[in-house]
Coordinates of C-alpha atoms (C1' of nucleotides) in Angstrom, one line a residue:
Chain P
M191 CA -18.2 -91.8 -62.5
T192 CA -20.8 -91.4 -65.2
S193 CA -20.9 -88.0 -67.0
I194 CA -23.9 -86.0 -66.5
R195 CA -24.4 -85.4 -70.2
S196 CA -24.7 -89.1 -70.8
K197 CA -28.2 -89.5 -69.4
I198 CA -30.9 -89.9 -71.9
F199 CA -34.2 -88.2 -71.9
V200 CA -36.7 -91.2 -71.7
N201 CA -39.8 -89.0 -71.6
N202 CA -41.1 -85.7 -72.7
T203 CA -44.6 -85.4 -70.8
K204 CA -43.5 -81.9 -70.0
A205 CA -46.1 -80.1 -67.9
A206 CA -48.5 -82.9 -68.0
D207 CA -48.4 -83.9 -64.3
L208 CA -47.0 -80.5 -62.9
S209 CA -50.5 -79.3 -61.9
K210 CA -51.9 -81.3 -59.2
S211 CA -50.3 -80.7 -56.0
N212 CA -50.3 -78.5 -52.9
Q213 CA -47.8 -76.1 -51.2
L214 CA -44.2 -77.0 -51.0
L215 CA -42.5 -77.2 -47.8
H216 CA -39.0 -75.7 -48.0
S217 CA -38.8 -74.9 -51.8
I218 CA -40.0 -72.9 -54.5
P219 CA -43.8 -72.9 -54.7
E220 CA -45.0 -75.2 -57.3
E221 CA -47.0 -72.6 -59.2
I222 CA -43.8 -71.0 -59.9
I223 CA -42.3 -74.2 -61.2
N224 CA -45.4 -74.4 -63.5
M225 CA -44.3 -71.3 -65.2
F226 CA -41.3 -73.2 -66.4
A227 CA -43.2 -76.0 -67.7
N228 CA -42.6 -75.2 -71.3
S229 CA -38.8 -75.2 -70.9
A230 CA -38.8 -78.4 -68.8
N231 CA -37.9 -81.7 -69.6
I232 CA -38.2 -85.1 -67.7
K233 CA -35.2 -87.3 -66.9
F234 CA -34.9 -90.6 -65.1
Y235 CA -32.1 -91.4 -62.7
Q236 CA -31.4 -94.9 -61.5
K237 CA -30.7 -95.7 -57.9
G238 CA -27.1 -94.5 -57.2
Q239 CA -26.5 -92.6 -60.3
S240 CA -25.0 -89.2 -60.0
I241 CA -27.0 -86.1 -60.9
Y242 CA -24.3 -83.5 -60.9
F243 CA -21.0 -82.8 -59.2
E244 CA -19.8 -79.8 -57.2
E245 CA -18.3 -77.1 -59.1
E246 CA -19.7 -78.2 -62.3
D247 CA -21.2 -75.7 -64.6
A248 CA -24.8 -75.5 -63.8
E249 CA -27.2 -75.1 -66.9
F250 CA -30.3 -76.7 -65.2
F251 CA -32.0 -76.9 -61.9
Y252 CA -34.3 -79.8 -60.8
F253 CA -37.6 -80.4 -59.5
I254 CA -38.3 -83.8 -58.1
K255 CA -41.4 -85.5 -59.6
S256 CA -40.6 -88.9 -57.8
G257 CA -38.0 -90.5 -56.0
L258 CA -35.2 -89.5 -53.5
V259 CA -32.1 -87.3 -54.0
K260 CA -29.1 -86.9 -51.8
L261 CA -27.4 -83.5 -51.6
F262 CA -23.8 -83.6 -50.2
H263 CA -20.4 -82.4 -50.1
Q264 CA -17.2 -84.3 -50.9
T265 CA -14.7 -83.7 -47.9
M266 CA -10.9 -83.6 -48.1
D267 CA -10.3 -87.2 -46.7
G268 CA -12.7 -88.6 -49.2
D269 CA -15.8 -89.0 -46.9
E270 CA -19.1 -87.2 -47.8
S271 CA -20.9 -84.7 -45.7
I272 CA -24.7 -85.0 -46.3
I273 CA -26.5 -81.6 -46.7
D274 CA -30.1 -83.1 -47.3
I275 CA -32.3 -85.8 -48.5
L276 CA -34.9 -84.3 -50.9
T277 CA -38.2 -86.1 -51.8
H278 CA -41.0 -85.5 -54.1
K279 CA -41.6 -81.9 -55.2
H280 CA -38.4 -80.5 -53.6
V281 CA -36.4 -78.1 -56.0
F282 CA -32.5 -78.3 -56.0
G283 CA -29.4 -76.9 -57.9
E284 CA -31.2 -73.4 -58.4
D285 CA -28.6 -72.0 -55.9
A286 CA -26.1 -72.3 -58.5
I287 CA -27.4 -69.2 -60.1
F288 CA -26.1 -67.2 -57.1
N289 CA -22.7 -69.1 -57.2
N290 CA -21.5 -68.1 -60.6
D291 CA -23.4 -70.7 -62.5
T292 CA -21.6 -73.4 -60.6
Y293 CA -23.1 -76.1 -58.4
E294 CA -22.4 -75.7 -54.9
N295 CA -22.6 -79.5 -53.8
S296 CA -23.0 -82.8 -55.6
S297 CA -26.4 -84.6 -55.9
E298 CA -27.1 -88.2 -56.3
A299 CA -30.4 -90.3 -56.8
V300 CA -30.6 -92.6 -53.9
E301 CA -33.5 -94.5 -55.4
D302 CA -34.8 -94.4 -58.9
T303 CA -35.9 -90.9 -59.5
E304 CA -37.8 -88.9 -62.0
L305 CA -36.7 -85.2 -62.2
L306 CA -38.0 -82.4 -64.0
I307 CA -34.9 -80.4 -65.4
I308 CA -35.2 -76.7 -66.2
P309 CA -32.5 -74.5 -67.7
T310 CA -31.2 -72.1 -65.2
S311 CA -31.2 -69.4 -67.9
V312 CA -35.0 -69.5 -67.8
L313 CA -35.0 -69.0 -64.1
K314 CA -32.6 -66.2 -64.1
E315 CA -34.6 -64.5 -66.8
Q316 CA -38.0 -65.0 -64.6
I317 CA -36.3 -63.5 -61.5
N318 CA -35.2 -60.4 -63.2
S319 CA -38.4 -59.7 -65.0
N320 CA -41.1 -61.2 -62.8
P321 CA -41.2 -59.8 -59.3
K322 CA -43.6 -62.6 -58.2
V323 CA -40.8 -65.1 -59.0
A324 CA -38.2 -63.2 -57.2
L325 CA -40.3 -62.9 -54.2
A326 CA -41.2 -66.7 -54.2
M327 CA -37.4 -67.5 -54.3
L328 CA -36.9 -65.0 -51.5
S329 CA -39.6 -66.7 -49.3
S330 CA -38.3 -70.0 -50.1
M331 CA -34.8 -69.2 -49.3
S332 CA -35.8 -67.6 -46.1
K333 CA -37.5 -70.8 -44.9
R334 CA -34.7 -72.9 -45.8
R335 CA -32.3 -70.5 -44.0
K336 CA -34.7 -70.9 -40.9
M337 CA -34.6 -74.6 -41.1
Q338 CA -30.9 -74.6 -41.2
E339 CA -30.5 -72.5 -38.2
R340 CA -32.9 -74.9 -36.3
E341 CA -30.5 -77.7 -37.6
I342 CA -27.5 -75.9 -36.3
E343 CA -29.4 -75.3 -32.9
H344 CA -30.3 -79.1 -32.7
L345 CA -26.9 -80.3 -33.4
T346 CA -25.6 -78.1 -30.6
I347 CA -28.2 -78.9 -27.7
Q348 CA -29.8 -82.2 -28.6
N349 CA -28.3 -85.6 -28.2
A350 CA -28.5 -88.2 -30.6
P351 CA -31.9 -90.0 -29.0
Q352 CA -33.5 -86.5 -29.1
R353 CA -32.5 -85.6 -32.6
V354 CA -33.9 -89.1 -33.8
G355 CA -37.1 -88.4 -31.9
C356 CA -37.2 -84.9 -33.4
F357 CA -36.9 -86.6 -36.8
L358 CA -39.8 -88.8 -36.0
L359 CA -41.9 -86.1 -34.9
R360 CA -41.5 -84.4 -38.2
L361 CA -42.8 -87.5 -40.0
C362 CA -46.1 -87.5 -37.9
P363 CA -49.4 -86.2 -39.5
K364 CA -50.1 -82.8 -37.8
N365 CA -53.7 -83.4 -37.0
K366 CA -53.2 -86.8 -34.8
D367 CA -51.5 -87.0 -31.4
K368 CA -52.5 -90.7 -30.3
N369 CA -51.8 -94.0 -31.9
I370 CA -49.7 -92.8 -34.8
V371 CA -48.2 -95.2 -37.4
I372 CA -45.5 -93.9 -39.8
N373 CA -43.0 -95.5 -41.9
L374 CA -39.3 -94.6 -42.0
P375 CA -39.0 -92.6 -45.5
Y376 CA -35.6 -94.3 -46.3
D377 CA -33.4 -96.7 -44.7
K378 CA -31.8 -96.4 -41.4
T379 CA -28.1 -95.8 -42.3
L380 CA -29.4 -92.8 -44.7
I381 CA -31.5 -91.3 -41.8
A382 CA -28.4 -91.7 -39.5
A383 CA -26.5 -89.8 -42.3
R384 CA -29.0 -87.2 -42.4
L385 CA -28.9 -86.8 -38.8
R386 CA -25.1 -86.7 -38.8
M387 CA -24.5 -89.7 -36.6
K388 CA -23.3 -93.0 -37.2
P389 CA -25.5 -95.8 -37.9
E390 CA -24.5 -97.6 -34.6
T391 CA -25.5 -94.5 -32.8
F392 CA -28.7 -94.2 -34.5
S393 CA -29.5 -97.8 -33.6
R394 CA -28.8 -97.1 -30.0
S395 CA -30.9 -93.9 -29.9
I396 CA -33.9 -96.0 -31.2
N397 CA -33.4 -98.3 -28.3
T398 CA -33.3 -95.3 -25.7
L399 CA -36.5 -93.9 -27.5
R400 CA -38.1 -97.3 -27.1
Q401 CA -37.4 -97.4 -23.3
V402 CA -38.1 -93.6 -22.5
T403 CA -41.1 -92.9 -24.8
K404 CA -42.9 -96.4 -25.2
I405 CA -42.6 -96.2 -29.0
R406 CA -42.5 -99.4 -31.0
I407 CA -40.4 -99.8 -34.0
R408 CA -40.1 -102.9 -36.3
G409 CA -38.3 -102.5 -39.4
S410 CA -39.3 -99.3 -41.0
R411 CA -42.8 -99.3 -39.3
V412 CA -42.9 -96.9 -36.3
E413 CA -45.9 -96.9 -33.9
I414 CA -46.4 -93.9 -31.5
D415 CA -49.1 -94.3 -29.0
N416 CA -48.4 -90.9 -27.1
I417 CA -46.8 -88.2 -29.0
Q418 CA -46.7 -85.9 -26.1
Q419 CA -44.2 -88.3 -24.5
L420 CA -42.1 -88.2 -27.5
S421 CA -41.9 -84.4 -27.9
D422 CA -41.3 -83.9 -24.2
F423 CA -38.3 -86.0 -24.5
S424 CA -37.0 -84.6 -27.7
C425 CA -37.7 -81.0 -27.6
G426 CA -37.6 -80.2 -23.9
T427 CA -34.5 -78.1 -24.4
C428 CA -35.0 -76.5 -27.9
S429 CA -36.3 -73.1 -28.6
S430 CA -39.3 -74.3 -30.9
T431 CA -41.6 -77.1 -29.7
Y432 CA -44.0 -79.6 -31.3
P433 CA -45.9 -79.3 -33.4
Y434 CA -43.6 -77.7 -35.8
K435 CA -44.7 -75.1 -38.3
D436 CA -42.9 -76.4 -41.1
Chain V
M92 CA -35.9 -56.6 -19.4
T93 CA -36.2 -53.1 -20.7
S94 CA -38.8 -52.4 -23.3
I95 CA -37.7 -51.9 -26.9
R96 CA -39.7 -48.8 -27.3
S97 CA -38.1 -47.1 -24.6
K98 CA -34.8 -46.3 -26.4
I99 CA -34.3 -43.0 -27.5
F100 CA -33.1 -41.6 -30.9
V101 CA -30.0 -39.7 -29.8
N102 CA -28.8 -38.8 -33.1
N103 CA -30.2 -38.1 -36.7
T104 CA -27.3 -37.9 -39.0
K105 CA -29.1 -39.9 -41.5
A106 CA -27.3 -40.9 -44.7
A107 CA -24.3 -38.8 -43.7
D108 CA -21.8 -41.6 -43.0
L109 CA -23.4 -44.3 -45.1
S110 CA -21.4 -43.7 -48.0
K111 CA -17.8 -44.5 -47.6
S112 CA -17.2 -48.4 -47.4
N113 CA -17.0 -51.5 -49.5
Q114 CA -18.6 -54.7 -50.3
L115 CA -20.4 -56.4 -47.4
L116 CA -19.7 -60.1 -46.5
H117 CA -22.8 -62.0 -45.9
S118 CA -25.4 -59.2 -45.9
I119 CA -27.1 -56.8 -48.1
P120 CA -24.8 -54.5 -50.4
E121 CA -24.3 -51.3 -48.7
E122 CA -25.5 -49.6 -52.1
I123 CA -28.8 -50.9 -51.5
I124 CA -28.8 -49.8 -47.9
N125 CA -28.0 -46.5 -49.1
M126 CA -31.3 -46.2 -51.0
F127 CA -33.0 -46.5 -47.7
A128 CA -30.9 -43.6 -46.1
N129 CA -34.0 -41.0 -46.1
S130 CA -36.1 -43.4 -44.1
A131 CA -33.3 -44.2 -41.8
N132 CA -32.7 -43.1 -38.2
I133 CA -29.7 -43.6 -36.0
K134 CA -30.1 -45.2 -32.5
F135 CA -27.7 -45.9 -29.9
Y136 CA -27.5 -49.0 -27.7
Q137 CA -25.5 -49.7 -24.7
K138 CA -23.6 -52.7 -24.0
G139 CA -25.8 -55.5 -22.9
Q140 CA -29.0 -53.5 -24.1
S141 CA -31.5 -55.6 -26.0
I142 CA -32.5 -54.6 -29.5
Y143 CA -35.7 -56.8 -30.0
F144 CA -37.0 -60.0 -28.9
E145 CA -38.1 -63.2 -30.6
E146 CA -41.6 -63.1 -31.9
E147 CA -42.1 -59.3 -31.4
D148 CA -43.6 -57.3 -34.2
A149 CA -41.0 -56.3 -36.6
E150 CA -41.3 -52.6 -37.6
F151 CA -37.6 -52.1 -38.4
F152 CA -34.6 -53.8 -39.5
Y153 CA -31.0 -52.7 -38.8
F154 CA -27.7 -51.9 -40.1
I155 CA -24.7 -51.7 -37.8
K156 CA -22.8 -48.5 -38.0
S157 CA -20.5 -49.6 -35.3
G158 CA -20.4 -52.0 -32.4
L159 CA -21.3 -55.5 -31.8
V160 CA -24.5 -57.4 -31.8
K161 CA -25.4 -60.9 -30.7
L162 CA -28.2 -62.9 -32.3
F163 CA -29.7 -65.5 -30.4
H164 CA -32.6 -67.9 -29.5
Q165 CA -33.9 -68.6 -26.2
T166 CA -34.1 -72.2 -25.4
M167 CA -36.6 -73.7 -23.4
D168 CA -34.6 -74.4 -20.3
G169 CA -33.5 -70.8 -20.0
D170 CA -30.2 -71.0 -21.9
E171 CA -29.5 -69.0 -25.2
S172 CA -28.3 -70.4 -28.3
I173 CA -26.0 -68.0 -30.2
I174 CA -26.8 -67.9 -33.7
D175 CA -24.3 -65.2 -35.0
I176 CA -22.2 -62.4 -33.6
L177 CA -22.4 -59.3 -36.0
T178 CA -20.2 -56.3 -36.6
H179 CA -19.7 -53.1 -38.5
K180 CA -21.9 -53.2 -41.8
H181 CA -23.9 -56.1 -41.2
V182 CA -27.7 -56.2 -41.6
F183 CA -30.1 -58.0 -39.4
G184 CA -33.7 -58.3 -38.5
E185 CA -34.7 -58.0 -42.3
D186 CA -35.7 -61.8 -42.3
A187 CA -38.7 -60.7 -40.4
I188 CA -40.6 -59.8 -43.5
F189 CA -40.6 -63.2 -44.6
N190 CA -41.8 -64.5 -41.0
N191 CA -45.3 -62.6 -40.8
D192 CA -43.4 -59.3 -39.7
T193 CA -42.4 -61.1 -36.6
Y194 CA -38.7 -61.3 -35.5
E195 CA -37.3 -64.9 -35.8
N196 CA -34.7 -64.4 -33.0
S197 CA -33.7 -62.0 -30.1
S198 CA -30.8 -59.5 -30.5
E199 CA -28.8 -57.6 -28.2
A200 CA -25.8 -55.1 -28.1
V201 CA -22.7 -56.8 -26.9
E202 CA -20.8 -53.7 -26.8
D203 CA -21.9 -50.0 -27.2
T204 CA -23.3 -50.2 -30.5
E205 CA -24.7 -47.6 -33.3
L206 CA -27.4 -48.7 -35.5
L207 CA -29.0 -47.5 -38.6
I208 CA -32.8 -48.4 -38.0
I209 CA -34.9 -48.7 -41.2
P210 CA -38.7 -49.6 -41.4
T211 CA -39.4 -53.0 -42.9
S212 CA -42.0 -51.3 -44.8
V213 CA -39.7 -49.4 -46.9
L214 CA -37.7 -52.6 -47.6
K215 CA -40.8 -54.5 -48.6
E216 CA -41.9 -51.8 -51.1
Q217 CA -38.5 -51.8 -52.5
I218 CA -38.4 -55.7 -53.0
N219 CA -41.6 -55.6 -54.8
S220 CA -40.9 -52.6 -57.1
N221 CA -37.3 -52.7 -57.5
P222 CA -35.8 -55.8 -59.0
K223 CA -32.3 -54.7 -58.0
V224 CA -33.1 -54.9 -54.5
A225 CA -34.9 -58.2 -54.8
L226 CA -31.8 -59.5 -56.5
A227 CA -29.5 -58.2 -53.8
M228 CA -31.6 -59.7 -51.2
L229 CA -31.5 -63.0 -52.9
S230 CA -27.9 -62.9 -53.5
S231 CA -27.1 -62.0 -49.9
M232 CA -29.4 -64.6 -48.6
S233 CA -28.0 -67.4 -50.7
K234 CA -24.5 -66.4 -49.3
R235 CA -25.7 -66.7 -45.8
R236 CA -27.2 -70.1 -46.6
K237 CA -24.0 -71.2 -47.9
M238 CA -22.1 -70.2 -44.8
Q239 CA -24.8 -71.9 -42.6
E240 CA -24.1 -75.0 -44.6
R241 CA -20.4 -74.7 -43.8
E242 CA -21.1 -74.2 -40.3
I243 CA -23.3 -77.3 -40.1
E244 CA -20.5 -79.3 -41.8
H245 CA -17.8 -78.0 -39.4
L246 CA -19.9 -78.7 -36.3
T247 CA -20.1 -82.4 -37.7
I248 CA -16.6 -83.1 -38.9
Q249 CA -14.4 -80.7 -37.1
N250 CA -13.3 -81.0 -33.4
A251 CA -13.1 -78.1 -31.2
P252 CA -9.4 -77.1 -31.8
Q253 CA -10.1 -77.3 -35.5
R254 CA -13.1 -74.9 -35.1
V255 CA -11.1 -72.6 -33.3
G256 CA -8.4 -72.7 -35.8
C257 CA -10.8 -72.1 -38.6
F258 CA -12.1 -69.3 -36.7
L259 CA -8.7 -67.6 -36.5
L260 CA -8.0 -68.3 -40.1
R261 CA -11.1 -66.2 -41.0
L262 CA -9.7 -63.3 -39.1
C263 CA -6.4 -63.5 -41.1
P264 CA -5.7 -61.0 -43.9
K265 CA -6.2 -62.7 -47.2
N266 CA -2.9 -61.7 -48.8
K267 CA -0.4 -62.6 -46.2
D268 CA 0.9 -66.1 -45.1
K269 CA 3.7 -65.4 -42.9
N270 CA 4.0 -63.7 -39.6
I271 CA 0.5 -62.7 -39.3
V272 CA -0.5 -60.9 -36.2
I273 CA -4.3 -60.3 -35.3
N274 CA -6.6 -59.4 -32.5
L275 CA -9.4 -61.4 -31.4
P276 CA -12.5 -59.5 -32.4
Y277 CA -14.3 -60.0 -29.0
D278 CA -13.9 -61.8 -25.7
K279 CA -13.0 -65.4 -25.5
T280 CA -16.3 -66.4 -23.7
L281 CA -18.3 -65.0 -26.6
I282 CA -16.0 -66.6 -29.2
A283 CA -16.5 -69.8 -27.5
A284 CA -20.3 -69.3 -27.6
R285 CA -20.1 -68.4 -31.3
L286 CA -18.3 -71.6 -32.0
R287 CA -20.7 -73.6 -29.9
M288 CA -18.5 -74.7 -27.2
K289 CA -17.9 -74.0 -23.5
P290 CA -15.2 -71.5 -22.6
E291 CA -13.2 -74.3 -20.9
T292 CA -13.3 -76.0 -24.1
F293 CA -12.2 -72.9 -26.0
S294 CA -9.4 -72.5 -23.6
R295 CA -8.1 -76.1 -23.9
S296 CA -8.5 -75.6 -27.7
I297 CA -6.1 -72.7 -27.7
N298 CA -3.6 -74.8 -25.8
T299 CA -3.9 -77.6 -28.4
L300 CA -3.3 -75.1 -31.2
R301 CA -0.3 -73.5 -29.4
Q302 CA 1.3 -77.0 -29.3
V303 CA 0.4 -78.1 -32.7
T304 CA 0.6 -75.2 -34.8
K305 CA 3.3 -73.1 -32.9
I306 CA 0.9 -70.0 -32.7
R307 CA 1.3 -67.7 -29.9
I308 CA -1.7 -66.1 -28.1
R309 CA -1.6 -63.7 -25.3
G310 CA -4.7 -62.0 -24.1
S311 CA -6.4 -61.1 -27.4
R312 CA -3.2 -60.8 -29.6
V313 CA -2.7 -63.8 -31.8
E314 CA 0.6 -64.3 -33.8
I315 CA 0.8 -66.8 -36.6
D316 CA 4.1 -67.5 -38.1
N317 CA 3.1 -70.0 -40.5
I318 CA -0.5 -70.0 -41.8
Q319 CA -0.2 -73.3 -43.8
Q320 CA 0.5 -75.2 -40.7
L321 CA -2.6 -73.7 -39.1
S322 CA -4.9 -74.5 -42.0
D323 CA -3.5 -78.2 -42.5
F324 CA -4.5 -78.8 -39.0
S325 CA -7.9 -77.0 -39.1
C326 CA -9.2 -77.8 -42.5
G327 CA -7.6 -81.1 -43.4
T328 CA -11.0 -82.9 -43.4
C329 CA -13.3 -80.3 -44.5
S330 CA -14.8 -79.8 -48.1
S331 CA -13.2 -76.4 -48.3
T332 CA -9.7 -75.1 -47.8
Y333 CA -7.9 -72.0 -46.9
P334 CA -8.0 -69.4 -48.2
Y335 CA -11.8 -69.0 -47.8
K336 CA -13.8 -67.1 -50.3
D337 CA -15.8 -65.5 -47.9
Chain Q
dC249 C1' -26.9 -122.5 -49.5
dG250 C1' -23.6 -118.7 -49.8
dA251 C1' -22.9 -113.5 -50.6
dG252 C1' -23.6 -109.0 -49.8
dG253 C1' -26.1 -105.6 -48.1
dT254 C1' -28.4 -103.6 -43.6
dG255 C1' -29.0 -103.3 -38.8
dT256 C1' -27.6 -104.7 -34.0
dT257 C1' -24.5 -105.3 -30.0
dG258 C1' -20.4 -105.2 -27.2
dA259 C1' -16.1 -103.1 -25.6
dA260 C1' -12.8 -99.5 -25.7
dA261 C1' -11.1 -95.1 -27.0
dG262 C1' -11.9 -90.2 -27.7
dT263 C1' -14.1 -85.7 -27.1
dG264 C1' -16.5 -82.2 -24.9
dC265 C1' -19.2 -81.2 -20.8
dT266 C1' -19.9 -80.2 -15.8
dC267 C1' -18.4 -79.0 -11.4
dA268 C1' -15.0 -76.9 -8.5
dA269 C1' -11.1 -74.4 -7.8
dA270 C1' -7.2 -71.3 -8.9
dT271 C1' -5.2 -67.5 -11.5
dG272 C1' -4.8 -63.1 -13.2
dG273 C1' -6.3 -58.2 -14.7
dC274 C1' -8.7 -54.4 -13.9
dG275 C1' -11.5 -50.8 -11.7
dT276 C1' -13.2 -48.8 -7.2
dG277 C1' -13.0 -46.9 -2.6
dG278 C1' -10.0 -45.8 0.6
Chain K
dC106 C1' -0.7 -46.5 -4.1
dC107 C1' -2.8 -50.6 -1.8
dA108 C1' -6.7 -53.8 -0.8
dC109 C1' -10.7 -55.7 -2.4
dG110 C1' -14.1 -57.5 -5.4
dC111 C1' -15.5 -58.7 -9.7
dC112 C1' -15.1 -61.0 -14.0
dA113 C1' -12.7 -63.4 -17.4
dT114 C1' -9.8 -67.2 -18.1
dT115 C1' -7.5 -71.3 -17.0
dT116 C1' -6.7 -75.8 -15.1
dG117 C1' -8.0 -80.3 -13.0
dA118 C1' -11.0 -84.4 -12.3
dG119 C1' -14.7 -87.0 -13.3
dC120 C1' -18.5 -87.9 -16.1
dA121 C1' -21.7 -88.4 -20.4
dC122 C1' -22.0 -89.1 -24.9
dT123 C1' -20.6 -90.6 -29.5
dT124 C1' -17.4 -92.8 -32.3
dT125 C1' -14.5 -96.8 -33.6
dC126 C1' -13.5 -101.3 -34.2
dA127 C1' -15.2 -106.0 -34.3
dA128 C1' -18.3 -109.5 -34.4
dC129 C1' -22.8 -111.1 -35.3
dA130 C1' -27.8 -111.5 -36.7
dC131 C1' -31.0 -111.2 -40.4
dC132 C1' -32.9 -110.7 -45.0
dT133 C1' -32.9 -110.9 -49.8
dC134 C1' -31.2 -112.4 -54.0
dG135 C1' -29.0 -115.6 -57.2

DNA sequence: CGAGGTGTTGAAAGTGCTCAAATGGCGTGG
DNA sequence: CCACGCCATTTGAGCACTTTCAACACCTCG
C-alpha cells in the first residue's frame, strides 16, 4: 500500500519522445497528447506498484510510454474485477474529470512501466477552449463505448473457447491470413482475468482451440496456419466478423 | 421489414412540450436537446415498428417523448442481442456521428412511441461551434461508459437472481427503504432479455428472490418490505452498493 | 536442491440453457 | 356470457459449460 505521492520523478525528458508514433486504438489521439507535452512529466513504476486508487482525488491522467497497466475495481468481497489491460500509447485516468475529479477505478503497473503524467487541469482547460480537443475526446470515448458494447455482447453469446479465439484474432496482423505467428502479450493468468474467466478455464479453452482449429501454442508462442478456421469458430455467432475494424 | 422512410410525420408540435422536465440519467441533458427544438420534428411509431437498422445512413438522432425503444444488434445466427431498453427522455442514435454517419445498432419501438427526430447535421454543427454542447456530450457519454462498465462487472460476478435483484433496486425510489411498491416497467420477457438471461431463468430468479428476500411479486406489481435485505443479497459481491448514484 | 510462481489436469458441484409441457390471462367471435 | 386461441409466464428434466477444489508438472531463481 504505497502512497501515490511517494513515487519519484526519475526522468524529465518531457516531450522528447512523444512525437514518433501513429494513430491510437481506443484512446486519445497522440497529436492531442502532444499538446500537453509542456505540462507532462515522466514517471516510472515498478511491476506490481499501484498507480492510483479508486475514489482518490485525480490530479493527473496518464499516457503509457512503455509497460503494462491494469485497470480494475475492488469488489466488496476482496476480489478484483479487471476492467482492462492497457499497453503502449494508451491513455487512462482522464475519465476522472467527468467524475468529480475522482478516479473511477484503481490502476496498477503489471510490468515495469514508464508513464507520462499530465495534470487533469490542463486537459480540462483544453477541452473547454479547444474544440479540436473536445472532439478528439468525444471520438475516443465513442470508440471505447463501442468496444465495451462488443465486450458485453461477447460475454453473453460466446463461450470461453470462442472468447479466447477472439482474443487471439485481435492480436493477428491485419494483412496476413496464413501461417501467422504471434506472442501472447502478457501471461496467461492475466489474459484469463481480462477475458473474465478462471485460469483453468483459459487453459482448457486453449486445448479446445488446439483440437478444433489446429492452432499450435507453446508457452507464449502461438502459430495460426489458417485464420479463417479460427474466426469461423470464434465469431460464428457474433454481430461482427473478423477482420475487426479496431 | 418496413422501410424507415415510409413513416409519416403525424404531428409537428415541435418544441412545445420539450421544456418541462428534469435532469436526464445517462443521456444528453434536456437543456441541450432544447437547443435543437427548431430543427426537430415529432414522429410516431407503432409497437413493433423498426426505427432504424444497423449500418444504415444516419440522418437523424432521436429523443424519446414517450414510449419504449429497444436498441439491439443482429447476430450472425439470426438472434438479436439487446443493448438497452430506453424510455422517456432518453436520446439515441447520436453515436452515429462518430461512426461515419452510420447507425451502430438497430432500434425498434417496443410500445407505441413518440419520438423527437433531430438531424444529426445540427448536432454536429453545435458540437463544433458550441463548447457547452460538446461538454454535455462528453459528460453524458462518460456516464454511459461507467454504466457499461458496471454492467460488464455484474455479468461477470453476479448470478441471475442477483442481477434481477439489482434491476429491482434500480427501480426503487431513492428516498424510501421500507414498504416499497413498484411496477415492472415492461414485460418480463423483455426484462429477461435486457438482463441477458432467458425468460425461464428470470422466472426462477424471481422465485429465488421471493424465498431469500421476502419480496412479493404478483404480475408486474412488486412489493419490497425491507430494501436492505434485497441489496445485501444482490450487491454483496459488487464494487458498488445500494443506493446507486445513477 | 528447494521454494515459489505459473500453468495444467481431474473430479465434482453449481449455474444457466434447451426443450417440452402446463398454466393463466386476455381479447375475439360467436 | 362462453369457448377458443394466442401469448406471456411458469415449471420440470436433462444437458452443457464454467467454476471450485485439489493435485501435480514445469520453470526460474537463489
